Coordinates of C-alpha atoms in Angstrom, one line a residue:
Chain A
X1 CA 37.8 -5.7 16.0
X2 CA 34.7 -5.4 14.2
X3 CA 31.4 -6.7 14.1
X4 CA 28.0 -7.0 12.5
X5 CA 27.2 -3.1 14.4
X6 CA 25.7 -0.3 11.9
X7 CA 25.7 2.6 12.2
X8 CA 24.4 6.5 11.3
X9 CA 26.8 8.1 9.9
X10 CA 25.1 11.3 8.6
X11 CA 21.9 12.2 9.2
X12 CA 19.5 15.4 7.8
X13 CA 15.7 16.4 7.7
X14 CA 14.5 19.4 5.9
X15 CA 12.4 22.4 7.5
X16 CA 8.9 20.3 8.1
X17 CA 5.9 22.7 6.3
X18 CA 4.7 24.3 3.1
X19 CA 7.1 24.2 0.3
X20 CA 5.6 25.4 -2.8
X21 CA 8.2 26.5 -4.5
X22 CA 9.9 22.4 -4.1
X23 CA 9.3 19.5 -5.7
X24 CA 9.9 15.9 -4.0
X25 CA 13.1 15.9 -5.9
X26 CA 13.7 19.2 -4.8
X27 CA 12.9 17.8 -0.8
X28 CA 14.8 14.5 -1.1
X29 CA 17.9 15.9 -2.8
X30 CA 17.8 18.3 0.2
X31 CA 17.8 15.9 2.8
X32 CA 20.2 13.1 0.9
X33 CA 22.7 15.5 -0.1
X34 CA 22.5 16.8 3.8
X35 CA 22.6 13.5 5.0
X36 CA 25.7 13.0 2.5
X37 CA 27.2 16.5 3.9
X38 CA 26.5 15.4 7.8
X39 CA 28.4 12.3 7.4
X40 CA 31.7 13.9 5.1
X41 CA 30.8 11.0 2.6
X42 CA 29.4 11.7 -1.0
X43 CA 27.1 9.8 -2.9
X44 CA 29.6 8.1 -5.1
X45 CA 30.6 6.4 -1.3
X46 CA 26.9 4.8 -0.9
X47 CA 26.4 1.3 -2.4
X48 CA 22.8 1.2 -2.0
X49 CA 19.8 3.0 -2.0
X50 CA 16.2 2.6 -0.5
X51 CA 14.0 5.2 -1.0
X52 CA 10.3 6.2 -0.1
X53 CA 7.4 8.8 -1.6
X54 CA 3.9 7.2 -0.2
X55 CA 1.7 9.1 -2.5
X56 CA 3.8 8.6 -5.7
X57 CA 4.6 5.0 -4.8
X58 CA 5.1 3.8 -8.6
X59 CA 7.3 6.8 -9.3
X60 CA 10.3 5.5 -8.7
X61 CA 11.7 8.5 -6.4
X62 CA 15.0 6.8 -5.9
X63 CA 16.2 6.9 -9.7
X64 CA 14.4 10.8 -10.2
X65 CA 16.9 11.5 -7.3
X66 CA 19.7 9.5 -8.6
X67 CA 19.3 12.0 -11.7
X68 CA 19.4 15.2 -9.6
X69 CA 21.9 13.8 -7.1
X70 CA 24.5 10.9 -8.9
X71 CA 24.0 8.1 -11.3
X72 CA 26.4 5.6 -10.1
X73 CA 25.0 2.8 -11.0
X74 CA 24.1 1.1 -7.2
X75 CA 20.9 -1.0 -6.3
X76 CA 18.0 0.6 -5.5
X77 CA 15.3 -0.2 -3.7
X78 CA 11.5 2.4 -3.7
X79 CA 9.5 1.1 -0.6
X80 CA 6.2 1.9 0.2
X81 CA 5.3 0.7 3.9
X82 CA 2.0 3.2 4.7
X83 CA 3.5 5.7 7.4
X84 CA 6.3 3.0 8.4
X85 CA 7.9 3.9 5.1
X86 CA 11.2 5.5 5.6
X87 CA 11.3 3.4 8.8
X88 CA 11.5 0.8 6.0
X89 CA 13.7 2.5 3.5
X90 CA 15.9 3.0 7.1
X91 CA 15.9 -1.0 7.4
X92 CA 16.5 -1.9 3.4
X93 CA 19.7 -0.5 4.0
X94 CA 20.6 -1.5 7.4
X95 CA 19.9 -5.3 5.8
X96 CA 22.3 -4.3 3.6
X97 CA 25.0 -3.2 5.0
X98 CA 24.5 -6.2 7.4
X99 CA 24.2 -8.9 5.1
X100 CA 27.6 -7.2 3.9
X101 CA 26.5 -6.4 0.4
X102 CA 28.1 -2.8 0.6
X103 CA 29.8 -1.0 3.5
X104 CA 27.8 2.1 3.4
X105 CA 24.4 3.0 1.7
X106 CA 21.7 6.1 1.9
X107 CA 18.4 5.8 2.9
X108 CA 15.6 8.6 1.8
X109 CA 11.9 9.4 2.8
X110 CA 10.1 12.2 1.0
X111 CA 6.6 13.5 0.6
X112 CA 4.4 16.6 -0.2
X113 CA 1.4 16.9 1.5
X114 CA 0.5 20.3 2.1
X115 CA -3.6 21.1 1.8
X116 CA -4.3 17.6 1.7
X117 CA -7.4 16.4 3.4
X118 CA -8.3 13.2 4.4
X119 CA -5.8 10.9 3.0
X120 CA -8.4 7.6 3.7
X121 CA -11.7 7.5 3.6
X122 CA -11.6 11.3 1.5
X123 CA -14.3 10.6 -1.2
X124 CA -16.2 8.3 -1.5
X125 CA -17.9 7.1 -5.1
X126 CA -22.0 7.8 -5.8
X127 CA -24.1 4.8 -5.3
X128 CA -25.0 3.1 -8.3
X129 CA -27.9 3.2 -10.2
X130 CA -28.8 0.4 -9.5
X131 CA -27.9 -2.3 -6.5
X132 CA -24.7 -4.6 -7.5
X133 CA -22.7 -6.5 -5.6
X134 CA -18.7 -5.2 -5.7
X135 CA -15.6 -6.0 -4.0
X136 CA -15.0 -9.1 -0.9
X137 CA -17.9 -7.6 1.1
X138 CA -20.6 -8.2 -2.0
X139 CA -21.6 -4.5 -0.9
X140 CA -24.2 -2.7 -3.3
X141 CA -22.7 0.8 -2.2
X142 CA -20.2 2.2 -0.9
X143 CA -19.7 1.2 3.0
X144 CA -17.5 4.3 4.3
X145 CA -19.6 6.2 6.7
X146 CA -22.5 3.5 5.9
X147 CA -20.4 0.4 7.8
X148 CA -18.1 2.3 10.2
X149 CA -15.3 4.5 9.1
X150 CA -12.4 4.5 7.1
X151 CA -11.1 8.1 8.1
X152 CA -7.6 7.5 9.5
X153 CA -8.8 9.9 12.7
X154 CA -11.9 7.8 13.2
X155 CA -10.4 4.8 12.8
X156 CA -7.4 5.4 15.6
X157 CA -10.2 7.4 17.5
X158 CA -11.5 4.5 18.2
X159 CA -8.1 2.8 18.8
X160 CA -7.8 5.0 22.0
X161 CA -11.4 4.6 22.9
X162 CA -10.8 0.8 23.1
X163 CA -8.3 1.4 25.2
X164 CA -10.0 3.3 27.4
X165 CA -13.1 0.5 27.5
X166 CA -10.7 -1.6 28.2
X167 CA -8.4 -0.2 30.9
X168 CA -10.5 3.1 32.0
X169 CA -9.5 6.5 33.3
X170 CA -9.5 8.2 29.2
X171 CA -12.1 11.0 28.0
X172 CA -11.5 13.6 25.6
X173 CA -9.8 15.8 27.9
X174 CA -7.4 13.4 28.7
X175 CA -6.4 12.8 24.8
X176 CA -6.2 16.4 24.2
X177 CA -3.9 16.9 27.2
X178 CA -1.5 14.8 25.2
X179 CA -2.1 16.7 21.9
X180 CA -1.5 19.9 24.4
X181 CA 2.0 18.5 25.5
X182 CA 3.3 18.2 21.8
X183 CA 2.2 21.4 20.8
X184 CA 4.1 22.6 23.6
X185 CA 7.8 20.4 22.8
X186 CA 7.6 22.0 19.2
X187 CA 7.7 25.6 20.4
X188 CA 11.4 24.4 20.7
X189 CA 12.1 22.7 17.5
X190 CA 12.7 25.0 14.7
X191 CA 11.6 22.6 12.0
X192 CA 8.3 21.5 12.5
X193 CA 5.3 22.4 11.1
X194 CA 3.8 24.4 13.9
X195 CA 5.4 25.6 16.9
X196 CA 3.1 27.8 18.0
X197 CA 1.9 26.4 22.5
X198 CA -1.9 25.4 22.0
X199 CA -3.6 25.9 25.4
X200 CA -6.2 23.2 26.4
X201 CA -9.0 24.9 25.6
X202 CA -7.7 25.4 22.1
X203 CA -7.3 22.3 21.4
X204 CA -10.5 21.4 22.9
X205 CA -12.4 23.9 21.3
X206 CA -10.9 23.5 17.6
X207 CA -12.6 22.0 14.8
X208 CA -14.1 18.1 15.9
X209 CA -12.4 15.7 13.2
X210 CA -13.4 12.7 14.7
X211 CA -14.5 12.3 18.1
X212 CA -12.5 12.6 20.6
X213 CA -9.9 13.7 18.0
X214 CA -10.1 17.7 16.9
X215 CA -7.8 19.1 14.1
X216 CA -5.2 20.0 16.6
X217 CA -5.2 16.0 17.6
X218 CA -4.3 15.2 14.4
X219 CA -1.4 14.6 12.6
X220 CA -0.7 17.8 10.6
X221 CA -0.4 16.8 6.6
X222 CA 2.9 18.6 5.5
X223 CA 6.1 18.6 3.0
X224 CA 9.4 17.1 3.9
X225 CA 12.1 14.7 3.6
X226 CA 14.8 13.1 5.7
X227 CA 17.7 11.0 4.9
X228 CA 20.6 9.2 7.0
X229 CA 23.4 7.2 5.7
X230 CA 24.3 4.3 7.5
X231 CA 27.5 2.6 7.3
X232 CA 29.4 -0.6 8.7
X233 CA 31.5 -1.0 11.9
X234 CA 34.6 -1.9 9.7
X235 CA 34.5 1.1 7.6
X236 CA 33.4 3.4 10.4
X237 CA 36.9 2.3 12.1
X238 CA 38.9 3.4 8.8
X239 CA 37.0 7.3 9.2
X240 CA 38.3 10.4 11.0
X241 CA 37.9 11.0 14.6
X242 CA 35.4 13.3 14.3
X243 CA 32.8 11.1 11.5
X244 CA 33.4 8.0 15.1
X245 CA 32.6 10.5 17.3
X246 CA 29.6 11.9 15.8
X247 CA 28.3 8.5 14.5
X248 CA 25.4 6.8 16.5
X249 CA 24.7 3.0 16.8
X250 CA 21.8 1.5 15.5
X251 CA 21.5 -1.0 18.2
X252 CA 18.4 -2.7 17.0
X253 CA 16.4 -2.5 13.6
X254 CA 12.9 -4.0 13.6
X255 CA 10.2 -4.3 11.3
X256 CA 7.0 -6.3 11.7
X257 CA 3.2 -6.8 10.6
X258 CA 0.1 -7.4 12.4
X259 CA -0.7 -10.8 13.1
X260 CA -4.0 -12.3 13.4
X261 CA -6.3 -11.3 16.3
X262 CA -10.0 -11.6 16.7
X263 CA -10.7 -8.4 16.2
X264 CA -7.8 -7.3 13.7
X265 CA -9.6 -7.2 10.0
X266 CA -12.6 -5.3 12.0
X267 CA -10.2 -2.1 13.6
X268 CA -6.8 -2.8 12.9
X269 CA -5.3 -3.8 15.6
X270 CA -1.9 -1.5 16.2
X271 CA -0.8 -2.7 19.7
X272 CA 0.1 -6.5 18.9
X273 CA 2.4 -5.6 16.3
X274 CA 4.3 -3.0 18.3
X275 CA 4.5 -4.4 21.2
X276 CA 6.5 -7.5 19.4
X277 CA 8.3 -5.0 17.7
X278 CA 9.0 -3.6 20.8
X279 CA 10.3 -6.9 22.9
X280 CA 12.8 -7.6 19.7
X281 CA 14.0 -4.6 19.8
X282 CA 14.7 -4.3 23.3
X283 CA 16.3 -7.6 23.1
X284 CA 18.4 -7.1 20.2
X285 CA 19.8 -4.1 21.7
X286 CA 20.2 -5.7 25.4
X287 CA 18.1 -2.1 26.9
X288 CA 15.0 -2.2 28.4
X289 CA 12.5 0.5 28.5
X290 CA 13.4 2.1 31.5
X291 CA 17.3 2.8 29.5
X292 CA 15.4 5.0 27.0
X293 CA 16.4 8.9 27.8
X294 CA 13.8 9.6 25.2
X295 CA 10.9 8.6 22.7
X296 CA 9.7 9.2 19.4
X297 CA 6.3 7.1 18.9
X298 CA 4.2 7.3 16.3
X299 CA 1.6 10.0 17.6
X300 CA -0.7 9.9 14.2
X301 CA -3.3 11.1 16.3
X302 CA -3.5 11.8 20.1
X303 CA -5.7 9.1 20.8
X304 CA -2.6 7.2 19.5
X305 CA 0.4 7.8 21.5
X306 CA -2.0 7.1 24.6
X307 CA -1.8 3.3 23.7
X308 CA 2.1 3.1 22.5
X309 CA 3.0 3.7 26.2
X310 CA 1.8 0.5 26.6
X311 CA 2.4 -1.6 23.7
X312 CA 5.9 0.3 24.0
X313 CA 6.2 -0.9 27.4
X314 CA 7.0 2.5 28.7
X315 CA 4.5 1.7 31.7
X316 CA 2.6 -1.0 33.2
X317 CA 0.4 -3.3 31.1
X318 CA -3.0 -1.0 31.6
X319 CA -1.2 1.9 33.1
X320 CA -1.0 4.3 29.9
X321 CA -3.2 7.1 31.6
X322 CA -1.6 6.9 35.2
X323 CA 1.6 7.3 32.9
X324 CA 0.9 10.0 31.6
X325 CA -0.8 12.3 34.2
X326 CA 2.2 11.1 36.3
X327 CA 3.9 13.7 33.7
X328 CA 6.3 11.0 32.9
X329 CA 6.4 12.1 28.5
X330 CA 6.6 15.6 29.7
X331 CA 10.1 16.9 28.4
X332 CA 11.2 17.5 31.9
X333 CA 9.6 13.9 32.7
X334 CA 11.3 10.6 33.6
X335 CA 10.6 9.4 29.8
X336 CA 9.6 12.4 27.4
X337 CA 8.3 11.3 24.5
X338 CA 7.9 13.7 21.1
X339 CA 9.9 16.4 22.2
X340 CA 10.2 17.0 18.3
X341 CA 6.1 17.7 18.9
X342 CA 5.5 14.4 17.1
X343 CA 3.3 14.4 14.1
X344 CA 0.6 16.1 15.5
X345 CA 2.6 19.4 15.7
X346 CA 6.3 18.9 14.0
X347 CA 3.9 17.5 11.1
X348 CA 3.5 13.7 9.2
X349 CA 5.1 13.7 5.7
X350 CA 4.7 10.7 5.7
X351 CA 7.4 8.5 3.8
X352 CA 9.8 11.2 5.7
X353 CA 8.7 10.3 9.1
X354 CA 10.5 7.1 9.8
X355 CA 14.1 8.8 9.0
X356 CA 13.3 12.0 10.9
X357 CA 12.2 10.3 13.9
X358 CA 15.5 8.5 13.6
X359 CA 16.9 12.2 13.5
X360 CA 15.3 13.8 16.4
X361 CA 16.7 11.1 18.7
X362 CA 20.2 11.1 17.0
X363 CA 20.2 14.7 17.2
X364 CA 20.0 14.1 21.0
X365 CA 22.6 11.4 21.3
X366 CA 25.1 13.6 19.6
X367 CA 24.2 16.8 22.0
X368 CA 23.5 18.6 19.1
X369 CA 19.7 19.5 19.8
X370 CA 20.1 22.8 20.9
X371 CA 17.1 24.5 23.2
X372 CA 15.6 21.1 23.1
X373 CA 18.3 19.3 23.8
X374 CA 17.8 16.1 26.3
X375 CA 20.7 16.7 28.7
X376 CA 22.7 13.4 29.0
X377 CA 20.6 11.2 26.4
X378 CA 22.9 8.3 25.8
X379 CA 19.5 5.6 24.6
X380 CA 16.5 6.4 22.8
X381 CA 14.0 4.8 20.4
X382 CA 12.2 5.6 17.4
X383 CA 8.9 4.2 16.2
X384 CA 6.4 4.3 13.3
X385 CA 3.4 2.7 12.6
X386 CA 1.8 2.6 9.2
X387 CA -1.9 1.2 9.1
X388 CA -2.1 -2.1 7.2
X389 CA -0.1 -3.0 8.8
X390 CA 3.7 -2.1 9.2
X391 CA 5.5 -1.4 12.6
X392 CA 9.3 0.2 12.7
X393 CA 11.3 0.1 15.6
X394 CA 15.1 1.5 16.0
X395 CA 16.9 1.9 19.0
X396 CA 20.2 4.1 19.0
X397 CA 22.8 4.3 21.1
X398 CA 25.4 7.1 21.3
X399 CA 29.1 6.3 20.4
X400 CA 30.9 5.0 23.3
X401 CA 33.7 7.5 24.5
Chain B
X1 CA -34.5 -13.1 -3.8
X2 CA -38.1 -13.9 -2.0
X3 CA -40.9 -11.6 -3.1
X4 CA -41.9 -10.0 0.5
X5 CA -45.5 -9.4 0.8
X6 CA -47.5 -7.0 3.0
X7 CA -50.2 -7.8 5.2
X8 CA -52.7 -7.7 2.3
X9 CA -51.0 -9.8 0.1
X10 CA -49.8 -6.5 -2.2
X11 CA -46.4 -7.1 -3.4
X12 CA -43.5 -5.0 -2.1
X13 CA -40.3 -4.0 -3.8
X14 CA -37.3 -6.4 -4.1
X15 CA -35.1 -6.5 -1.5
X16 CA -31.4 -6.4 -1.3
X17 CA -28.6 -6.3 1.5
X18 CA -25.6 -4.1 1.8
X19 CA -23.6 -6.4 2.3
X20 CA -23.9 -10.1 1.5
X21 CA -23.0 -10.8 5.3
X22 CA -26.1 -9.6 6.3
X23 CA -29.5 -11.9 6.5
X24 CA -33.0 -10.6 6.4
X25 CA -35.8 -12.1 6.7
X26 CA -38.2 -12.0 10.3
X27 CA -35.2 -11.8 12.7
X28 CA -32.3 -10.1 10.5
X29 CA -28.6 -11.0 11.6
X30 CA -25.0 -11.1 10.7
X31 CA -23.1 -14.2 9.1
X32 CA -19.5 -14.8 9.3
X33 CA -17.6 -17.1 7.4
X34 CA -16.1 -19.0 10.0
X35 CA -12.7 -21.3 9.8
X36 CA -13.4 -25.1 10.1
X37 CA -10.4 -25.9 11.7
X38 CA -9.4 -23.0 14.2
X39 CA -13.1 -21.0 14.6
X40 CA -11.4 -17.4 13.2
X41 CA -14.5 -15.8 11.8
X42 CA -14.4 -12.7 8.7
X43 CA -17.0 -11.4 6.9
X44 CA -15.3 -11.1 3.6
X45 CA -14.6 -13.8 0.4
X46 CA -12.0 -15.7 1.8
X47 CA -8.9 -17.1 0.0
X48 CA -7.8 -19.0 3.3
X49 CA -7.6 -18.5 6.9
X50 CA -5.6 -15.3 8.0
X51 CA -5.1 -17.1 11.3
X52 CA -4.3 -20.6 10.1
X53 CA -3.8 -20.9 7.1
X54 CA -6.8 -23.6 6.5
X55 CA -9.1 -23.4 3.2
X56 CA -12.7 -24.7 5.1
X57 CA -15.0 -22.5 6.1
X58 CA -18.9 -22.9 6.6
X59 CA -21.2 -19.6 7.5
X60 CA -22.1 -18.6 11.2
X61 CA -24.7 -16.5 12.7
X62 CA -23.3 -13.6 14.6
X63 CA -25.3 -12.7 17.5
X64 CA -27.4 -9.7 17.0
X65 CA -27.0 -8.0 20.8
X66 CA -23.6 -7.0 21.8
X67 CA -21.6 -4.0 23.7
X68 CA -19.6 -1.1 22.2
X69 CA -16.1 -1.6 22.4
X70 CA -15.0 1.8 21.2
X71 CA -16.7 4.1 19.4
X72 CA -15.6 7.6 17.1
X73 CA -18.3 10.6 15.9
X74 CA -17.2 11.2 12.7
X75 CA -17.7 14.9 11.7
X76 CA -15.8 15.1 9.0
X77 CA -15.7 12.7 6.3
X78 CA -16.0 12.4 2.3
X79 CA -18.5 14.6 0.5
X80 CA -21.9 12.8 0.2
X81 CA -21.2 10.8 3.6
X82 CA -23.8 12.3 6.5
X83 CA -21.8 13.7 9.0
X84 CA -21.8 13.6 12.1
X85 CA -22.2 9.7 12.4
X86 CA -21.2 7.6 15.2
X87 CA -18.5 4.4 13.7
X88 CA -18.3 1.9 16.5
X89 CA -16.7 -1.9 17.3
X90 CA -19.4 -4.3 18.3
X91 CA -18.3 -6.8 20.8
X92 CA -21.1 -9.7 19.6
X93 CA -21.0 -12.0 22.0
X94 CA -16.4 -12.7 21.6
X95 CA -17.0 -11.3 17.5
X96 CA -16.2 -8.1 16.4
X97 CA -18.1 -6.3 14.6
X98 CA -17.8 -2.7 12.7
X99 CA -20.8 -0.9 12.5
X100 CA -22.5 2.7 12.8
X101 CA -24.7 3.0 15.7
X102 CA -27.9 4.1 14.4
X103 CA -31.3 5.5 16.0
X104 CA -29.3 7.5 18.6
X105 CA -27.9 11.2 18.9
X106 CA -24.5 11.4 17.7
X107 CA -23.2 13.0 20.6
X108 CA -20.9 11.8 23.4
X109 CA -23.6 11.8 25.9
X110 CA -25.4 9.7 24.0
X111 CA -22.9 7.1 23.3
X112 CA -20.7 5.1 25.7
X113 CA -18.1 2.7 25.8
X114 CA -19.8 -0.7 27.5
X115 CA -23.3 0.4 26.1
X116 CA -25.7 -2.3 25.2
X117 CA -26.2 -2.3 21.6
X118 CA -28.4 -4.6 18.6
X119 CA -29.0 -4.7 15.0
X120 CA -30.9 -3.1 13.9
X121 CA -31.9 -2.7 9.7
X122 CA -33.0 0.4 7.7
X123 CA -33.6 0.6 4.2
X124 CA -31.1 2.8 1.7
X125 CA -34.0 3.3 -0.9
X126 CA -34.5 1.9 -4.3
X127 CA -32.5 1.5 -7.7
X128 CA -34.2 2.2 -10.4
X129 CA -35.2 -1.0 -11.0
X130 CA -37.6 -0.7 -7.8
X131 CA -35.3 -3.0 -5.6
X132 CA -34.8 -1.5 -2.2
X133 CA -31.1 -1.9 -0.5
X134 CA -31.3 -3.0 3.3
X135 CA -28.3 -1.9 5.4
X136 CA -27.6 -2.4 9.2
X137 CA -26.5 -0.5 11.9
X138 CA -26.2 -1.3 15.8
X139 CA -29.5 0.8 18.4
X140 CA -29.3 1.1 22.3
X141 CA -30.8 -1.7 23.6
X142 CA -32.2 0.5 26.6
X143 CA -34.0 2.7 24.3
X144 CA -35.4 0.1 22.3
X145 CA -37.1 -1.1 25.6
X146 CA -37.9 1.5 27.2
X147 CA -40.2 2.2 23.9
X148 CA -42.0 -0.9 23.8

């Protein structure tokens, strides 16, 4: 009989890296029309659309695809989320397919980034000639690098430093241990960014972004797009064997913001809001952390994915550096975590990110991951922050039988 | 704005703050505007309380000592910001505050997480109409002391 379930019924990311010769259109017709492919649906099957580009959020990507792609005429939603984007296109049409508005619709992310520098904090206007008072703050000049930071590195930097005050046992070393493992998980994955091994030292030694964050620490700015089509539990039960088998159940779909803490409009605070994310999504998908057989977090920066072990609840309130020297996120660990190499080394484009998180662990479910592959992986859970803030949490489940 | 004068009586340029939640005067602090009904503090124009909801709000002072809660070197940031600078979260006394540390190396064995910190003011020179812009930034206490 069925039941309120969705589902992923195809699913696609594009090569991760520079694409000059591709436009966004270019990128998202890519992954939609591969997402279409994966599933044996076309796009005259979907009944809605949600669709991301961060950088041209007024664009309208979902209609400049439509005209590349199919014109049918369906609703469609352009989100814009910060890096929780396509986590957000992911969940537009989830809702939708839930509420029972269509049975099957196609979520997009997309987003060119190659060569681009700081994507906060990345100019910063000449003082005035003379002393005015702007903006809520009644500041005279401009207060990046006068009152704090606004640099996305410096800002989580900071994050994981707090973390560190609070609970002990960090130092740079430490953070670039965890840059060191992801760098090391991408040698396997044909389509990230980079997937060249980065020894310690390396890493260490590379370019200081923002204390204790080097380049290599960093997410690497990058083209791509991902798409997934996601369809209902009724119509899945009318589709071939073979479109069952290889389907994979979305057995929770969260999205939440940050809510107020002390601290929150001072360094935003990135931990409260996953870790409710977190509980609702464990409970909407009756698994606990220790069911996962792998994790994709949201390693923006290094300093990062130290504190989503936590707020995750992949380990012990506290216990996020015992966690990981235990070698637990290791691939060969008890819980690996990024064995795409994350966004530090399979890259961040951005809007794309939520989807092809959602990929990496489907990819796993279905046994299709090739030298990467997570032998066994039945549960795993995808996650995304974007500063602001947003928080996206899926948790998939391969078919049963 | 008051006039400040020097010793001798000679007028000295206008004075303006960085921000308008800083306070000059002979012991220079933070304000925050603080909710009347549940005590959440900001530092911006409020439209109502993030935390409750509530419209009221009078202004606070902030305590001027406090520890670093985390901290970041910043050695790469937007043309015409100074690099490397050190960005930090001041615990003041249960309020947060962002800040630069100032009057110390910007180097990790300088800077520490738990280190005791207080404002501190520096000027960021005149406009052109003579008036001088005050900004703040958090010093080592320790350092402070151990020059006196």
């Amino acid at each position: 009989m069925a039941n309120d379930d969705v589902w992923i019924l195809g699913i696609h990311m594009t090569k991760f890296g520079k694409h000059p010769d591709l436009d966004v259109v270019d990128l998202a017709a890519e992954a939609a029309m591969g997402a279409l492919d994966d599933g044996g649906v076309g796009i005259k099957d979907m009944g809605v659309m949600a669709a991301g580009c961060l950088m041209m959020a007024s664009a309208g990507i979902g209609q400049q695809l439509q005209k590349q792609i199919g014109q049918t005429g369906i609703p469609v939603y352009n989100v814009a989320n910060a890096c929780a984007t396509g986590a957000t296109a992911l969940r537009t049409v989830i809702m939708a397919v839930r509420a029972g508005e269509c049975d099957m619709g196609l979520a997009v992310g997309v987003e060119k980034l190659s060569g681009a520098g700081l994507l906060s904090g990345g100019s910063r206007k000449s003082d005035d000639d003379t002393w005015t008072r702007h903006g809520r703050y009644g500041a005279v000049a401009p207060i990046d690098g006068r009152i704090g930071t606004e640099t996305m590195p410096g800002v989580f930097a900071q994050i994981g430093m707090e973390y560190g005050h609070k609970y002990g046992g960090t130092s740079f070393e430490l953070f670039a241990r965890i840059s060191e493992k992801n760098h090391s998980h991408s040698t396997l994955n044909p389509l990230a960014s980079y997937s060249k091994a980065m020894s310690l030292e390396q890493i260490m030694g590379d370019m200081m972004i923002a204390y204790p964050n080097t380049r290599p620490m960093c997410s690497a700015n990058c083209d791509g797009a991902a798409a997934a089509v996601i369809v209902s539990d009724a119509k899945l039960r009318t589709l071939d064997p073979d479109q069952r088998r290889r389907a994979v159940k979305v057995s929770a779909s969260v999205l939440t913001s940050d809510p107020w803490e002390e601290s929150c409009q001072v360094l935003p605070d990135v931990n409260t809001l996953t870790r409710n994310a977190a509980k609702l999504a464990y409970e909407q998908a009756g698994v606990g952390p220790e069911d996962l057989d792998l994790v994709e977090l949201h390693d923006c920066f290094a300093t990062a994915e130290l504190v989503h072990y936590d707020n995750l609840m992949l380990c012990p309130v506290g216990g996020a550096v015992d966690f990981f020297e235990s070698g637990a996120t290791w691939r060969d660990g008890s819980k690996p975590v990024n064995v795409s190499g994350g966004l530090e080394s399979k890259g961040h484009p951005i809007a794309a990110t939520g989807i092809a998180n959602v990929w990496e662990v489907a990819h796993h479910l279905r046994g299709e991951a090739g030298a990467r592959q997570i032998e066994g992986a039945t549960v795993g859970l995808a996650h995304v922050i974007g500063l602001g803030s947003a928080c996206g949490i899926h948790i998939l489940e391969k078919a049963a039988g | 704005m008051k006039r400040p004068m020097n010793a001798e009586g000679i007028k000295l340029s206008d004075q303006i703050t960085l921000v308008d939640y800083l306070e000059l005067g002979d012991d220079p602090h933070l304000v925050a505007n603080e909710c009347r009904a549940c005590g959440a503090k900001f530092f911006d124009r409020r439209n109502a309380c993030a935390s409750c909801g509530k419209t009221e709000f009078h202004r606070v002072r902030v305590a001027s000592g406090g520890e670093v809660r985390a901290f970041t070197i910043v050695s790469f940031a937007a043309p015409g910001v100074p690099v490397p600078f050190v960005a930090a979260l001041v615990d003041c006394d249960g309020t947060s505050v962002r800040a630069n540390l100032i009057n110390v190396e910007a180097d990790p064995d300088h800077v520490s997480l738990g280190m005791k910190v207080r404002l501190a003011t520096y000027s960021l020179g005149e406009d052109s109409n003579g008036t001088e812009a005050i900004g703040f930034g958090f010093e080592p206490q320790e350092a402070h002391d151990n020059g006196k």
